[in-house]
Coordinates of C-alpha atoms and ligand atoms in Angstrom, one line a residue:
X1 CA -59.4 52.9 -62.4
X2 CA -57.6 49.6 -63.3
X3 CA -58.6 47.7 -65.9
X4 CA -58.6 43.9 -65.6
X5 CA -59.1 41.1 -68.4
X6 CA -62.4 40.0 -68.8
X7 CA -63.1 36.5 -67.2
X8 CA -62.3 33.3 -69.2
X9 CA -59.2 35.7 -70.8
X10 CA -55.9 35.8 -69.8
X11 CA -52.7 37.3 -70.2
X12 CA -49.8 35.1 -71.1
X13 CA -46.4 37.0 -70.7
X14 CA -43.1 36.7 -70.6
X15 CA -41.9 33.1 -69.2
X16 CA -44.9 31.8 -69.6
X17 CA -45.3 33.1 -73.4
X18 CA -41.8 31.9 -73.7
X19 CA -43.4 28.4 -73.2
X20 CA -46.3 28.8 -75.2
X21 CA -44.0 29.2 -78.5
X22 CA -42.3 26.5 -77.3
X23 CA -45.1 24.3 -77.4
X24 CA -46.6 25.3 -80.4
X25 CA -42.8 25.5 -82.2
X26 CA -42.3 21.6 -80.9
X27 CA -46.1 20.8 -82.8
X28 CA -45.1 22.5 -85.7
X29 CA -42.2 21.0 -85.6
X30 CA -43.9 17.6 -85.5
X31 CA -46.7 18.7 -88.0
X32 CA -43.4 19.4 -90.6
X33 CA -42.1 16.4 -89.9
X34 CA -46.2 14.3 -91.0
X35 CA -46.1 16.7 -94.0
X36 CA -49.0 18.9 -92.8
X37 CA -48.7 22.5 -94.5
X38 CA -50.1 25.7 -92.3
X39 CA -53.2 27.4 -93.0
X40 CA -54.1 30.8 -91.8
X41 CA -57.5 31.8 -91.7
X42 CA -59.5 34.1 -90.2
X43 CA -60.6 34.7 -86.8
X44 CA -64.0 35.9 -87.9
X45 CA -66.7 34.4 -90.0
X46 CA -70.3 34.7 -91.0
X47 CA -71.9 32.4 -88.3
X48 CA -73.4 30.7 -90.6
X49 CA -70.7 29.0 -91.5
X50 CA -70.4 27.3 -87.8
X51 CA -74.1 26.6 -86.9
X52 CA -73.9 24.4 -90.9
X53 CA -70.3 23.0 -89.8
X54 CA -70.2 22.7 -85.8
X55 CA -73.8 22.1 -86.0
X56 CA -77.1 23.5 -84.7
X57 CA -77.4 21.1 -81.8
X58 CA -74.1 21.6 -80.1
X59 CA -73.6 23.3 -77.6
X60 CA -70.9 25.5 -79.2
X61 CA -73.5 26.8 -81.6
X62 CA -76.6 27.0 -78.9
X63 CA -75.1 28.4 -76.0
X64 CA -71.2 29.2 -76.6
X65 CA -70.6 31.5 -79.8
X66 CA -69.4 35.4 -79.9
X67 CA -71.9 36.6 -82.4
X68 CA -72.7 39.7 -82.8
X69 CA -74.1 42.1 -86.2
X70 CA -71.1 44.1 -87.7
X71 CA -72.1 47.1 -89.3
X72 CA -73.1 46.0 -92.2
X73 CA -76.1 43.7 -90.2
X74 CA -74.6 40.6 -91.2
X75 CA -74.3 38.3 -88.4
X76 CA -70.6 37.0 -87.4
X77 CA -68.6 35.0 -85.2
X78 CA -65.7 35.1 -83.5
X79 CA -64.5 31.4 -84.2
X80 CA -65.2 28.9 -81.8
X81 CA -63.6 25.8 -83.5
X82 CA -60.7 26.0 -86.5
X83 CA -62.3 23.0 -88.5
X84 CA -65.2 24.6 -90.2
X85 CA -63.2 27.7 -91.1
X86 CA -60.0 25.7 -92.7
X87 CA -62.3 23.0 -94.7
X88 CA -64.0 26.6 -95.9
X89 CA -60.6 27.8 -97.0
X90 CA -59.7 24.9 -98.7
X91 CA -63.2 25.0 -100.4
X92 CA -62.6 28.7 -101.5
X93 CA -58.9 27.7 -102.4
X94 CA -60.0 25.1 -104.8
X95 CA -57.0 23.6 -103.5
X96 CA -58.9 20.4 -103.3
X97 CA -59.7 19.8 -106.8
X98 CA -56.6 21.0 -108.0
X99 CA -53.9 19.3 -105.7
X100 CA -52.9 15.9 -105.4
X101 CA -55.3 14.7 -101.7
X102 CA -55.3 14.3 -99.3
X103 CA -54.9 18.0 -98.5
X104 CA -53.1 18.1 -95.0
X105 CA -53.5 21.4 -93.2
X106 CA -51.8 22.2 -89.5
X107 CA -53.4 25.8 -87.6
X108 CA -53.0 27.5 -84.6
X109 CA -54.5 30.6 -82.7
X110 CA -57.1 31.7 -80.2
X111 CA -60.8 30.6 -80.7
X112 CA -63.2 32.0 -78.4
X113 CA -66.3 30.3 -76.5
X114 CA -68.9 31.6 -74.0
X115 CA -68.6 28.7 -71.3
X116 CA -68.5 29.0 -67.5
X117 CA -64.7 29.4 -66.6
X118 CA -63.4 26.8 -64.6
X119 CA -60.0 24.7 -64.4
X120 CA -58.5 24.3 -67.6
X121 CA -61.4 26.3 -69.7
X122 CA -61.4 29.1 -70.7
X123 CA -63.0 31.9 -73.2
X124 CA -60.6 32.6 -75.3
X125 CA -58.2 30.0 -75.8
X126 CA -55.5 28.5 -78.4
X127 CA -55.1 25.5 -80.5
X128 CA -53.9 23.7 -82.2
X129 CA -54.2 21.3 -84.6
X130 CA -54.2 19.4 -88.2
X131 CA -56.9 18.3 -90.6
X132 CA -56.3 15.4 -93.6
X133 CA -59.0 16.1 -96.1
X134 CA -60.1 14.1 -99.0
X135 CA -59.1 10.4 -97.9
X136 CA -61.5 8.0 -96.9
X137 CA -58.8 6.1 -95.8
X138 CA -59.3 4.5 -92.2
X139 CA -54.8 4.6 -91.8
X140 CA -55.3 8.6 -92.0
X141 CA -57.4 8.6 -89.1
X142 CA -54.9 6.6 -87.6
X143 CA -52.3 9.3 -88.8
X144 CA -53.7 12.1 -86.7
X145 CA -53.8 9.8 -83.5
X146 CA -50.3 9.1 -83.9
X147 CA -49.2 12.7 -84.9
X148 CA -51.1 13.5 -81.4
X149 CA -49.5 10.7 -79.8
X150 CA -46.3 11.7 -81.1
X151 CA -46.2 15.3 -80.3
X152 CA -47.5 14.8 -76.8
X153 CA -44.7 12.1 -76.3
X154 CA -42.1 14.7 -77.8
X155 CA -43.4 17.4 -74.9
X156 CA -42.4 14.8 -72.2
X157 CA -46.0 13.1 -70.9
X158 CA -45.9 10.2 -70.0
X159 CA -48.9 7.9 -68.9
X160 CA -51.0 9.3 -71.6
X161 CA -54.6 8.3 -71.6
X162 CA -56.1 7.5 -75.1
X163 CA -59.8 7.3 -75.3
X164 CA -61.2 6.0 -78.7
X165 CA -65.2 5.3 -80.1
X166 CA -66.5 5.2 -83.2
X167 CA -69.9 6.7 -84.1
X168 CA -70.5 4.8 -87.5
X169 CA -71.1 6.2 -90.7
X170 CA -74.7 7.6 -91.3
X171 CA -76.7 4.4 -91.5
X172 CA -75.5 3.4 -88.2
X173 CA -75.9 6.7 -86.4
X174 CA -79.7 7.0 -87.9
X175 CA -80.9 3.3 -86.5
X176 CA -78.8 4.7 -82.9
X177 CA -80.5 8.0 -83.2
X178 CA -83.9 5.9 -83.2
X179 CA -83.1 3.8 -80.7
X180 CA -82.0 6.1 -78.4
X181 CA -85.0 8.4 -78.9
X182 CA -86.9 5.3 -77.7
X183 CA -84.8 5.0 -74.9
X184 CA -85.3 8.5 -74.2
X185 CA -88.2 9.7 -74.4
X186 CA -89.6 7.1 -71.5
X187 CA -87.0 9.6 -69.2
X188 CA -87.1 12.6 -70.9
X189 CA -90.0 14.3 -68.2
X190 CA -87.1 14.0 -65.4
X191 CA -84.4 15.5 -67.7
X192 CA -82.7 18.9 -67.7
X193 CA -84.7 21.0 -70.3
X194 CA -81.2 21.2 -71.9
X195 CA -81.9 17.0 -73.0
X196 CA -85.2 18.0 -74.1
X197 CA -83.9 20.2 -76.6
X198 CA -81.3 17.8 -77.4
X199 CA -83.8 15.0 -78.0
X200 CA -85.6 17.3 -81.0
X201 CA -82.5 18.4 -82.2
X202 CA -79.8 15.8 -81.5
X203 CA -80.2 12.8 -79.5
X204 CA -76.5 12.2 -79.5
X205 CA -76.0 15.2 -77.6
X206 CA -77.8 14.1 -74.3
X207 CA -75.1 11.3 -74.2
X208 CA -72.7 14.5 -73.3
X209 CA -74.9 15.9 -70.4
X210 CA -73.1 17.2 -67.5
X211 CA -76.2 17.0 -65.1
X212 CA -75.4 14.0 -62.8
X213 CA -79.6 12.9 -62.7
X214 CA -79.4 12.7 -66.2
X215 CA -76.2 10.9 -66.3
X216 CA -77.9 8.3 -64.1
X217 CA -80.3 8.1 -67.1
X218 CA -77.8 7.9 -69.9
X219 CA -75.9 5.2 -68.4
X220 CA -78.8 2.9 -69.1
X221 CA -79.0 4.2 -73.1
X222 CA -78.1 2.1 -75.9
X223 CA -74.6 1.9 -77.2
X224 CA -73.3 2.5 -80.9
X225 CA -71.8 -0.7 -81.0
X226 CA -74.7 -2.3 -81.0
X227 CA -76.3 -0.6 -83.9
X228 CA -72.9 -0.4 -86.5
X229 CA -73.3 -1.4 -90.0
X230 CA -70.7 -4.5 -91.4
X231 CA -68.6 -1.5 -93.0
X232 CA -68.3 1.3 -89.8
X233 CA -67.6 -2.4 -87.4
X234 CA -64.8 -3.3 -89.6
X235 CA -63.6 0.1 -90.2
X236 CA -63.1 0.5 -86.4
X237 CA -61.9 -2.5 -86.0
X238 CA -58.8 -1.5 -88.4
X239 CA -58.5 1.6 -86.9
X240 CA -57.8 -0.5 -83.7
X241 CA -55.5 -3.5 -85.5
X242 CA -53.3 -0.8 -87.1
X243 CA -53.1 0.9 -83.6
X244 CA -51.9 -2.1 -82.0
X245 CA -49.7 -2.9 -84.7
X246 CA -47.9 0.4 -83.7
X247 CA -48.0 0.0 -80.0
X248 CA -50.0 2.7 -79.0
X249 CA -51.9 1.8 -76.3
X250 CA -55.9 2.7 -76.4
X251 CA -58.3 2.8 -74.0
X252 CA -62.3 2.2 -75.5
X253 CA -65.1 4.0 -74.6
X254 CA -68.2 3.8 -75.9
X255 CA -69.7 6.9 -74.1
X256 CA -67.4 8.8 -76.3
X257 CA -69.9 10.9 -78.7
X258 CA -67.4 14.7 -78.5
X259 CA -69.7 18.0 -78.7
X260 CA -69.5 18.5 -82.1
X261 CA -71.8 17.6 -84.9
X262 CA -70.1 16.8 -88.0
X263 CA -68.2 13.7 -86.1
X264 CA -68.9 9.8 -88.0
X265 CA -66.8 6.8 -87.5
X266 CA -63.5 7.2 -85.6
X267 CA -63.4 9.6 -82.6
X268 CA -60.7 10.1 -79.6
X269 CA -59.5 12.2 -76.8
X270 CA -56.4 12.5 -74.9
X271 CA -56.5 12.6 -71.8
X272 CA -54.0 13.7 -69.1
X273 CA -54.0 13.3 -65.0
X274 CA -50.8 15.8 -63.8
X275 CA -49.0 13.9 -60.6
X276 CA -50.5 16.4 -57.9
X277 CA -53.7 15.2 -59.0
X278 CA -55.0 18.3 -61.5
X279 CA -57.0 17.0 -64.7
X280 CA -57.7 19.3 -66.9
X281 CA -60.1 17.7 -69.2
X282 CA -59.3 16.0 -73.0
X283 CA -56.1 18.1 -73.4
X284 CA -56.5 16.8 -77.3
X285 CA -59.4 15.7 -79.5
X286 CA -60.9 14.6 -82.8
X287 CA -62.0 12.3 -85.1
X288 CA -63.6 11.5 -89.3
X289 CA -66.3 13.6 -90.7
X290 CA -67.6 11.8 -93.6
X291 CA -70.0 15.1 -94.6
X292 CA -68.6 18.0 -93.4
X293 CA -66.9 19.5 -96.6
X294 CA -69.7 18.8 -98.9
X295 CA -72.3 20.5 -96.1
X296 CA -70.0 23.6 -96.7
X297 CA -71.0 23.8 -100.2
X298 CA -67.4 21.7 -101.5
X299 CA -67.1 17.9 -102.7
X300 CA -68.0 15.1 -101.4
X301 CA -65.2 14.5 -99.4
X302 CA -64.1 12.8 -95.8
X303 CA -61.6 14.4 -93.6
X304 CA -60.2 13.7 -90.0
X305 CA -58.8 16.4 -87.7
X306 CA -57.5 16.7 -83.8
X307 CA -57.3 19.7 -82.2
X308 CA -55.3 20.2 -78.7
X309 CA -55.9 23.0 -76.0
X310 CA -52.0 24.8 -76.0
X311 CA -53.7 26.1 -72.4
X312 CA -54.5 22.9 -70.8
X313 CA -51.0 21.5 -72.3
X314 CA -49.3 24.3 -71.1
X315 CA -51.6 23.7 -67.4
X316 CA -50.4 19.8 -67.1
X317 CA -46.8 20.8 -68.1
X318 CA -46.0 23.0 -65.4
X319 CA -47.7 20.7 -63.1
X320 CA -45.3 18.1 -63.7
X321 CA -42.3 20.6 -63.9
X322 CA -41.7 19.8 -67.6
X323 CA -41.4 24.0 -68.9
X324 CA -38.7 25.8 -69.2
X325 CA -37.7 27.7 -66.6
X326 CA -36.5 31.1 -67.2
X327 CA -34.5 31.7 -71.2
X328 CA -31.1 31.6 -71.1
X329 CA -29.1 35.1 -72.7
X330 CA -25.4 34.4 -73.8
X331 CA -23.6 38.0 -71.9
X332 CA -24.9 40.3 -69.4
X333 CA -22.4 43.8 -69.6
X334 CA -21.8 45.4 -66.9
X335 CA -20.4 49.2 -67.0
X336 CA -18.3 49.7 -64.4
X337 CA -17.3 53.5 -63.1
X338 CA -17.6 56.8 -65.5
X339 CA -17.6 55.2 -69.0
X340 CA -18.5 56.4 -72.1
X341 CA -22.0 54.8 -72.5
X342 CA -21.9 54.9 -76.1
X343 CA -18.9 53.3 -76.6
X344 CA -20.7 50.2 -74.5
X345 CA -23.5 50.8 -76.8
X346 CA -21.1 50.6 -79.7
X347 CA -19.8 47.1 -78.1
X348 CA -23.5 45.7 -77.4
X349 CA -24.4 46.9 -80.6
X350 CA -21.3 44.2 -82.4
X351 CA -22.0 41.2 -79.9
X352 CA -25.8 41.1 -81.0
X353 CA -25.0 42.0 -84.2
X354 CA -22.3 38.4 -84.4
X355 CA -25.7 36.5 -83.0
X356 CA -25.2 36.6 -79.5
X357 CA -28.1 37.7 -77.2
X358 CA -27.1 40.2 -74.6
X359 CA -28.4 43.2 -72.1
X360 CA -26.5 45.4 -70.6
X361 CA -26.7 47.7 -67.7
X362 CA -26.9 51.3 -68.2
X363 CA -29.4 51.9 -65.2
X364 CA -26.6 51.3 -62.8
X365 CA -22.5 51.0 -63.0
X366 CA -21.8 49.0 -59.7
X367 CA -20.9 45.6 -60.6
X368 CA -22.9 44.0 -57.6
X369 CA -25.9 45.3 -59.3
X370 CA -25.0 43.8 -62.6
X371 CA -24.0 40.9 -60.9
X372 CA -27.4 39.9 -59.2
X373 CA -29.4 41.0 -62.7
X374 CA -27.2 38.9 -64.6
X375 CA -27.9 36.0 -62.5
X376 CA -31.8 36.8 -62.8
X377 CA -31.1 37.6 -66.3
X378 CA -29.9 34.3 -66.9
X379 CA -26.7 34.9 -68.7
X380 CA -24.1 32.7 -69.3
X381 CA -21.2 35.1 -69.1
X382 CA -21.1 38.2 -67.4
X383 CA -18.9 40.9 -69.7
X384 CA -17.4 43.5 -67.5
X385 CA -16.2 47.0 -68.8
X386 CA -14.8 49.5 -66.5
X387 CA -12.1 52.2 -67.4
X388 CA -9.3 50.6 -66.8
X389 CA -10.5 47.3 -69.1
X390 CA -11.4 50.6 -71.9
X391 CA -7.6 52.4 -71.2
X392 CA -6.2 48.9 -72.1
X393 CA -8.5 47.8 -74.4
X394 CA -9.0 44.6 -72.4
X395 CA -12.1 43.4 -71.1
X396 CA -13.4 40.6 -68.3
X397 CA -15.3 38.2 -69.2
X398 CA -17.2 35.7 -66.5
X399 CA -18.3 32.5 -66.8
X400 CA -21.4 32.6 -64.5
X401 CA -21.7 28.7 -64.0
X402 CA -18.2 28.1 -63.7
X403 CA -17.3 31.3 -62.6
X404 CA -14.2 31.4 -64.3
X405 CA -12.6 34.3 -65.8
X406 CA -10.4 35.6 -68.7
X407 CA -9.1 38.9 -70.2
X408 CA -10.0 39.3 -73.6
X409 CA -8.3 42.1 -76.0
X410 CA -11.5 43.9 -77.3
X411 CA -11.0 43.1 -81.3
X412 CA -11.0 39.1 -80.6
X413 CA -14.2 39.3 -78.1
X414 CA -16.1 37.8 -80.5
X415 CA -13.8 35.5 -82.1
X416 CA -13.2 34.1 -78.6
X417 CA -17.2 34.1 -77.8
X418 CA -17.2 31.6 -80.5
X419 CA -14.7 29.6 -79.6
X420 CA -15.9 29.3 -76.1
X421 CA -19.7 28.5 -77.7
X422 CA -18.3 25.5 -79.8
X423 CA -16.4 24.3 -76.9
X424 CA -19.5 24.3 -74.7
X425 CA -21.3 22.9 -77.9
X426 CA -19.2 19.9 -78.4
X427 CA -19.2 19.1 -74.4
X428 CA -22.9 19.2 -74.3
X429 CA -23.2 16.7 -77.8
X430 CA -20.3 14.4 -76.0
X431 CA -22.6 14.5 -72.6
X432 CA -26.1 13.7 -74.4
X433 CA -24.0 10.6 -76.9
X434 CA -22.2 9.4 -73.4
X435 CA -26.3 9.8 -72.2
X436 CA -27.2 7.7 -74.9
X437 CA -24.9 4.9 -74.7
Ligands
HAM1 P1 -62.9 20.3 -79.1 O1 -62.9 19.0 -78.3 O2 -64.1 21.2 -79.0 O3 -62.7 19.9 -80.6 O4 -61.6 21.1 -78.7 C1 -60.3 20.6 -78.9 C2 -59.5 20.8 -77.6 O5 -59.5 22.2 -77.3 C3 -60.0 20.2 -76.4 O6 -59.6 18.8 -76.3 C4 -59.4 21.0 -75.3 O7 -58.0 20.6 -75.1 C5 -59.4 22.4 -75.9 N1 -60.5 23.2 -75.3 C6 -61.8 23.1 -75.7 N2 -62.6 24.0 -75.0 C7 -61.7 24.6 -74.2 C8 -61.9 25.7 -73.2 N3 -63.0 26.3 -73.0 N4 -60.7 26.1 -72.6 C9 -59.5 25.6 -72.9 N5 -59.3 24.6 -73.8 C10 -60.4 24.1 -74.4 C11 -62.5 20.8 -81.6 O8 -62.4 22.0 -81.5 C12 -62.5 20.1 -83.0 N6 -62.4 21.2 -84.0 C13 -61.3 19.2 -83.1 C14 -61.2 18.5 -84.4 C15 -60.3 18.9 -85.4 N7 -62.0 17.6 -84.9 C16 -61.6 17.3 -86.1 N8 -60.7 18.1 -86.5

C-alpha cells in the first residue's frame, strides 16, 4: 500500500525546501528592515472567529474552511487566512492599548482552504505576510504596497503587475451595495445560484464570480467610483499621489473587490505573468479594514495587511530560472584505501566543528566514487585521505572549480581553509564592486 498526499497538499523537500526558506528568509529580511516584529499564532481557532473576521459571505467561510468539532463539540478551524487570527492576538495581547501604534506584525505558515486544485492553488498553502494596525493613516497603506513591491523586487521580478481599487469607507460601500442590488436583481433569474446567495448576503461578492454568463452580467454593474464619499475619493487619490511620488508604477482597476469581507478603502494585488507564459494568479494581496479589530471584540481601530502566496512565488521563480540551484557544501572527504574510519570521523568531526559544512564518504573508499558525489554534492573542495596522506600526516585538498591542488599538513587544515575562504571572499567583493562600477 503506498500512501500518497492528499490532493491540494504537497511535499516540499530538499532543493525545493532549500528555496522556500530562502524566500521566506529574504521577506523577513525585508519585513526587519520596515520594522515589522513576527507574530506566531495558532494554526487552529474557534471558527467563529473567521466567519466574524473573513466574513459570512465569502467564499472562504461558505464553501472553503476545514471545520470540524474537536472533542470537546466546539467547532474549529484550521486557519484559512492569518489576518483574523493575528488582529485576535494582538487583541488578547493588549498589546494595542499598551504599545506605542501602530502595531506592525509580519507572519508566516501554512493556512488551509477547500478549493478545487488547479495551477498555482492549492489546499494547504503558505504565507506570508504583514499587518500595520491602529493607523488610519492613508501613507501606511502605502507602506505595505511598497514593502510588497520591495520584497518582490529584492527576489528578482521584474515586470511586476500592480493592481489597485479602493472600496470606500462604509458610507460609500452602503449607497454601492444599493445600487448594485438594483442593478442586480433585474439579472439575478439568469445567475449562478452562487450570486443569488451573494445578492442576500453580499452583493460585493458577485463582482468576484468566476462563471463567464455572469461575468457578462457584472461587466454592466455599477462602479465604486461612482458612489465614493468626498473623504474615501481623496483618500484614494493620496494613496495614488504618494505612489507616484515614489515611482511605483500602478495599474487601476475598478473590478477589484478581493474575496474577503472586512476590506474598505485601499485594496491591491500583484500580479505576475512568468516568460513561458504561466500566471499563476495575484501572487500577493491586500488592503485597509476600517472595522475589523473592533468586530473582534478590540478598539476601534484601522489596519492594512498583504499577504503573498510563498507557493505561487516559488511557482513564477522557477519559471523564470531565478532559484537556487542546488546548496553549495564547503569539503566533500573522500577515504581512500583501508583507513581508520574513526579517525576520518575524528577529522569531519573538527572541520564542521571550525564552521565549515562537509560530508564525507564512508559508503565507499574509491576516489571516483567520491569524486562524482562530490560534484553532485556540490562541494567546493574535495578533501582526500588515503593511508599514505594519514602515514605522513599530509592530506590533498582539491579545488573542484579550479581543480587545483595542495598538500596540507593535518594540524593547519583549518587554518589554511580559512585562508583560502577569505581569499575567495575578497575576490568575490572585488568582482561584485568592479560589477558595480
Ligand atoms: P488572499 O487574497 O485570500 O488574501 O490570499 C493572499 C495570497 O495567498 C494570494 O494573493 C495568493 O498569492 C495566495 N493564495 C490564496 N489562495 C491560494 C491557494 N488556494 N493556493 C495557493 N496560494 C493561494 C488574504 O489571505 C488576506 N489575509 C490578505 C491580507 C492581509 N489582507 C489584509 N492583510
Amino acid at each position: 500500500m503506498e500512501y500518497n498526499v492528499l490532493k491540494g497538499t504537497h511535499d516540499i523537500i530538499d532543493v525545493d525546501a532549500y528555496n522556500y526558506s530562502y524566500i521566506e528568509q529574504l521577506l523577513t529580511n525585508v519585513a526587519n528592515l520596515y520594522n515589522f516584529k513576527e507574530f506566531r499564532v495558532p494554526v487552529i481557532e474557534k471558527s467563529e472567529l473567521y466567519q466574524r473576521g473573513v466574513g459570512e459571505g465569502s467564499d472562504i467561510v461558505r464553501k472553503e474552511m476545514y471545520t470540524f468539532e474537536d472533542k470537546g463539540s466546539r467547532s474549529v478551524s484550521l486557519r484559512p487566512e492569518f489576518t483574523a487570527g493575528i488582529i485576535r492576538s494582538m487583541i488578547n495581547s493588549k498589546i494595542l492599548l499598551t504599545n506605542d501604534l501602530p502595531i506592525k506584525a509580519f507572519y508566516c505558515g501554512p493556512v488551509f482552504r477547500y478549493e478545487r486544485p488547479q495551477l498555482g492553488r492549492y489546499r494547504q498553502f503558505n504565507q506570508f505576510g504583514i499587518e500595520i494596525v491602529g493607523s488610519n493613516n492613508y501613507l501606511r497603506d502605502v507602506e505595505c504596497i511598497v514593502f510588497g513591491y520591495t520584497a518582490l523586487k529584492m527576489l528578482g521580478f521584474k515586470n511586476l503587475e500592480l493592481r489597485i481599487n479602493t472600496l470606500g469607507d462604509k458610507n460609500s460601500r452602503e449607497s454601492y451595495k444599493t445600487a448594485l442590488v438594483k442593478y442586480f436583481s433585474k439579472h439575478i433569474d439568469n445567475m449562478c445560484n452562487d450570486c443569488k446567495e451573494r445578492l442576500k448576503l453580499n452583493p460585493l461578492r458577485i463582482l468576484d464570480c468566476k462563471v463567464i454568463e455572469d461575468q457578462e452580467i457584472v461587466r454592466g454593474a455599477p462602479l465604486i467610483k461612482d458612489y465614493l464619499t468626498m473623504e474615501s475619493k481623496t483618500r484614494y487619490e493620496n494613496v495614488l499621489n504618494a505612489l507616484d511620488t515614489l515611482g511605483i508604477v500602478y495599474y487601476e482597476d475598478d473590478t477589484l473587490v478581493r474575496g474577503l469581507d472586512y476590506y474598505s478603502e485601499t485594496v491591491f494585488e500583484f500580479h505576475y505573468t512568468s516568460d513561458n507564459g504561466n500566471n499563476y494568479g495575484a501572487i500577493g494581496a491586500g488592503g485597509h479594514y476600517a472595522d475589523l479589530v473592533k468586530e473582534l471584540g478590540g478598539p476601534q481601530l484601522s489596519g492594512v495587511g498583504l499577504s503573498f502566496g510563498i507557493e505561487r512565488l516559488f511557482n513564477v521563480l522557477k519559471d523564470n530560472d531565478l532559484l537556487q540551484k542546488n546548496p553549495k557544501i564547503d569539503l566533500y572527504i573522500a577515504p581512500v584505501g583501508e583507513v581508520d574510519l574513526n579517525y576520518i570521523m575524528s577529522v569531519v568531526y573538527t572541520i564542521r566543528s571550525n564552521g565549515y559544512s562537509c560530508e564525507f564518504n564512508i559508503e565507499s573508499k574509491s576516489i571516483t566514487s567520491s569524486i562524482k558525489k562530490a560534484i553532485r554534492a556540490n562541494a567546493n573542495y574535495l578533501l582526500i585521505i588515503g593511508e599514505d596522506e594519514i602515514k605522513n600526516g599530509i592530506f590533498t585538498l582539491k579545488n573542484l572549480e579550479t581543480q587545483e591542488q595542495l598538500d596540507i599538513y593535518e594540524p593547519d587544515l583549518i587554518n589554511v581553509l580559512d585562508q583560502l575562504y577569505e581569499e575567495s571572499e575578497h575576490v568575490h567583493s572585488h568582482e561584485s564592486s568592479e560589477e558595480n562600477n
